[in-house]
Coordinates of C-alpha atoms in Angstrom, one line a residue:
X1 CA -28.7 3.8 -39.6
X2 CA -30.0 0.8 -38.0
X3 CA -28.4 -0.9 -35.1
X4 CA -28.1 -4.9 -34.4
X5 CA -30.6 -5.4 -31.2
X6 CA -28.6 -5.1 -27.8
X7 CA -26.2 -2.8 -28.9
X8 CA -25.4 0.8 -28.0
X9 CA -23.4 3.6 -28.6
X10 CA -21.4 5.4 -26.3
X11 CA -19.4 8.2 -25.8
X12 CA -17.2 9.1 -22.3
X13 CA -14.5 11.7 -21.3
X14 CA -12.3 11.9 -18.3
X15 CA -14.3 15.4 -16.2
X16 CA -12.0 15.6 -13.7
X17 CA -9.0 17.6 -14.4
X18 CA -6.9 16.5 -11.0
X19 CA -6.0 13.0 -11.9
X20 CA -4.3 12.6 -8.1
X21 CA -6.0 11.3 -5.6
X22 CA -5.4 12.8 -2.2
X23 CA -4.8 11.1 1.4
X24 CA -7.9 9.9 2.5
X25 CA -8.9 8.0 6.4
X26 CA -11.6 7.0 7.9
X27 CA -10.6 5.2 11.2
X28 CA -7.7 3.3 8.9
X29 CA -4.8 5.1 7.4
X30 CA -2.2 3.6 4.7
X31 CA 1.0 4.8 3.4
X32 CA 3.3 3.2 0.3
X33 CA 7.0 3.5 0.9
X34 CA 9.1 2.5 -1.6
X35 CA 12.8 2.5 -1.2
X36 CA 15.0 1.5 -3.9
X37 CA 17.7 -1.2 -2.7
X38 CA 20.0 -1.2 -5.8
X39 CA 20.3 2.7 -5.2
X40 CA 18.5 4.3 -2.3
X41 CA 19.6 8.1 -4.2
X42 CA 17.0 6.9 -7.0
X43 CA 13.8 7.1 -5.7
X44 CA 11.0 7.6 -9.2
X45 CA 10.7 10.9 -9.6
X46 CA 12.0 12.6 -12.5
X47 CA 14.7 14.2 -10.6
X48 CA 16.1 10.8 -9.7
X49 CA 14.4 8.3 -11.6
X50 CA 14.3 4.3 -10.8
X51 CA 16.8 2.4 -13.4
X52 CA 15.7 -0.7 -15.4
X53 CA 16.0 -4.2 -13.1
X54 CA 16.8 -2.0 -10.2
X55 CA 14.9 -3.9 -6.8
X56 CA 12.6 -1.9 -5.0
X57 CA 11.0 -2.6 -1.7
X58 CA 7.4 -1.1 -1.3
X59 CA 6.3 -0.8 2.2
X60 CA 2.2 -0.6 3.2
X61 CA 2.4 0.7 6.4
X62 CA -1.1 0.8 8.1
X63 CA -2.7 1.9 11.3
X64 CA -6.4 1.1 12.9
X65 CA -8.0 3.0 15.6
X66 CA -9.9 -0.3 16.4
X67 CA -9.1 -3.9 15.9
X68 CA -10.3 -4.7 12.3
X69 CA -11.4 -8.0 10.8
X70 CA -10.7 -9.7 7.4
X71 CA -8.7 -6.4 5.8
X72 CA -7.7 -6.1 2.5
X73 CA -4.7 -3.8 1.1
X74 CA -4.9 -3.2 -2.9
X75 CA -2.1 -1.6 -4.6
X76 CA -2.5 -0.8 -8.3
X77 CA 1.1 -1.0 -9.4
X78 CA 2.6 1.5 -12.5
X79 CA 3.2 -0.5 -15.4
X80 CA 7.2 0.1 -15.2
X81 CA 7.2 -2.1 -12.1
X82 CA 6.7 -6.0 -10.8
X83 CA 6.3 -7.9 -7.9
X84 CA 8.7 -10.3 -7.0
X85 CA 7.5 -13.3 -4.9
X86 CA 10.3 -14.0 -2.6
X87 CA 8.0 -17.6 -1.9
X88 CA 8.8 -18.7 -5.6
X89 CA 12.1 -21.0 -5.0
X90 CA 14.1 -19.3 -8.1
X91 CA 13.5 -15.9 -6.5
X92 CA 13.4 -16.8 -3.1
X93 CA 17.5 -17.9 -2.4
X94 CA 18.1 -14.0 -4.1
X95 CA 15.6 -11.8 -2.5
X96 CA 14.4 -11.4 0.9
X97 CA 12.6 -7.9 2.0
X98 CA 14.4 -6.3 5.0
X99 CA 12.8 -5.2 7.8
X100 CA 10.3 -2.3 7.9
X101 CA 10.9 -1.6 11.3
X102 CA 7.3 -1.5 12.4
X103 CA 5.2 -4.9 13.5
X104 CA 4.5 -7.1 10.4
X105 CA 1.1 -7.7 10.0
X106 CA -0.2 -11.5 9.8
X107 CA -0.4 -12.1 6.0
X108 CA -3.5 -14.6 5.6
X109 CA -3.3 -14.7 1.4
X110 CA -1.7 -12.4 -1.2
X111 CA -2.6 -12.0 -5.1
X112 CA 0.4 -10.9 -6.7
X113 CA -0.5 -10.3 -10.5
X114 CA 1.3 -8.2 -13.3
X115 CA -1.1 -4.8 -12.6
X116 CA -2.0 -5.1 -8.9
X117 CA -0.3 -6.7 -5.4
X118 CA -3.6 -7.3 -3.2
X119 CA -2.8 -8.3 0.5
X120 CA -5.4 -10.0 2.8
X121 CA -5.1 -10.2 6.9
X122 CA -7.4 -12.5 9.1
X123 CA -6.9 -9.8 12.3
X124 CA -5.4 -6.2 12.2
X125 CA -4.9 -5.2 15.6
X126 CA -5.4 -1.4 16.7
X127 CA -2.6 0.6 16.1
X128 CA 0.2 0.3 13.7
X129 CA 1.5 -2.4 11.5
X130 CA 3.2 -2.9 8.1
X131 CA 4.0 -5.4 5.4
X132 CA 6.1 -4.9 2.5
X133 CA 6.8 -6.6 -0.6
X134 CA 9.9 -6.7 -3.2
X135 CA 9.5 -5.3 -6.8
X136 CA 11.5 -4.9 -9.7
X137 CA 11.8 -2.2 -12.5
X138 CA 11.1 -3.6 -15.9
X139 CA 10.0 -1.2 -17.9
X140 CA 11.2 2.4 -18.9
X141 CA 8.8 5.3 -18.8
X142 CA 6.7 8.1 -16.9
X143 CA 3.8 6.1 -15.2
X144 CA 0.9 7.1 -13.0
X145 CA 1.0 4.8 -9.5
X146 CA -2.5 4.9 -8.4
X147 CA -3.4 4.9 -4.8
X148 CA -3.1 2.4 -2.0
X149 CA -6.3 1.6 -0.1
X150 CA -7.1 -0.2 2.2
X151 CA -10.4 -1.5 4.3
X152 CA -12.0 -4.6 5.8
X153 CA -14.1 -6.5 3.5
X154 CA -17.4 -6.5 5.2
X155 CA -17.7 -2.8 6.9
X156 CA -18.3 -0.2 4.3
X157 CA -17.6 2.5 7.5
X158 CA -13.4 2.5 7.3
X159 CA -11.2 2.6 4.9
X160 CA -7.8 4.2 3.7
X161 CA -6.1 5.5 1.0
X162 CA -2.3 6.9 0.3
X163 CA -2.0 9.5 -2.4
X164 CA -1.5 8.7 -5.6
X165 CA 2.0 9.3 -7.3
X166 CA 4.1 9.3 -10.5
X167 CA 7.1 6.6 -11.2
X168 CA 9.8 7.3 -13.8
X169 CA 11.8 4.3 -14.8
X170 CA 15.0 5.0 -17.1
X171 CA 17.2 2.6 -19.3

């Protein structure tokens, strides 16, 4: 059978059979925290799965052994879950993220889209820091949350990455 020019055939398959991903640092660490605020007993797993609309703050709490410049956190979110911008005047008067409890980092820009949150800083310093955003749970289901990573734009040497997890949102 003849094929139109520039096309191709091809076939692909998942090898790996471990679809987690594993804690991973190389002079940065991350860590997602999510706490749910409508009810801090439901936390996504299938034990005690997240309820539809309930609010969820997810924490990135990050450390440096140096001071790092122009860092970028990326967060693939599960498709049961949404970020809320709290900057967005019809979300802002109802939601406002409490307090991680360690140093906020200095936000420089964020991209909040339906499948990823992505977080950029000017300066990390050395040491720890943290920044958390609010989300909400819209969709009922078993979904994979890939891992957080993290790593300055323009030095391929550090990086970091939380494991990867499961979220189970219920009616």
């Amino acid at each position: 059978m003849a094929r139109p020019a520039g096309s191709f055939v091809l076939s692909a398959r998942y090898r790996g059979n471990d679809k987690t991903t594993a804690l991973e640092s190389r002079g940065m660490r991350i860590e997602r925290v999510v706490k749910n605020l409508t009810d801090p007993a439901r936390n996504g797993t299938p034990e005690a799965p997240i309820k539809l609309g309930d609010q969820l703050l997810i924490s990135y709490r990050f450390s440096s052994e140096k001071p790092q410049a122009f860092v970028a956190v990326e967060d693939l979110l599960p498709a049961g879950v949404e970020v809320v911008n709290p900057h967005l005047a019809m979300f802002g008067k109802y939601y406002a993220p409490p307090d991680p409890g360690l140093p906020e980092a200095d936000l420089s820009y964020s991209e909040m889209r339906d499948q990823q949150t992505t977080l950029y800083f000017d300066r990390l310093p050395a040491g720890s820091t943290s920044y958390a955003v609010l989300a909400r749970a819209t969709a009922a289901g078993t979904f994979p949350w890939p891992a957080a990573q993290i790593q300055p734009m323009y030095d391929s040497r550090f990086f970091g990455r939380s494991p990867s997890s499961t979220c189970v949102v219920t009616e």
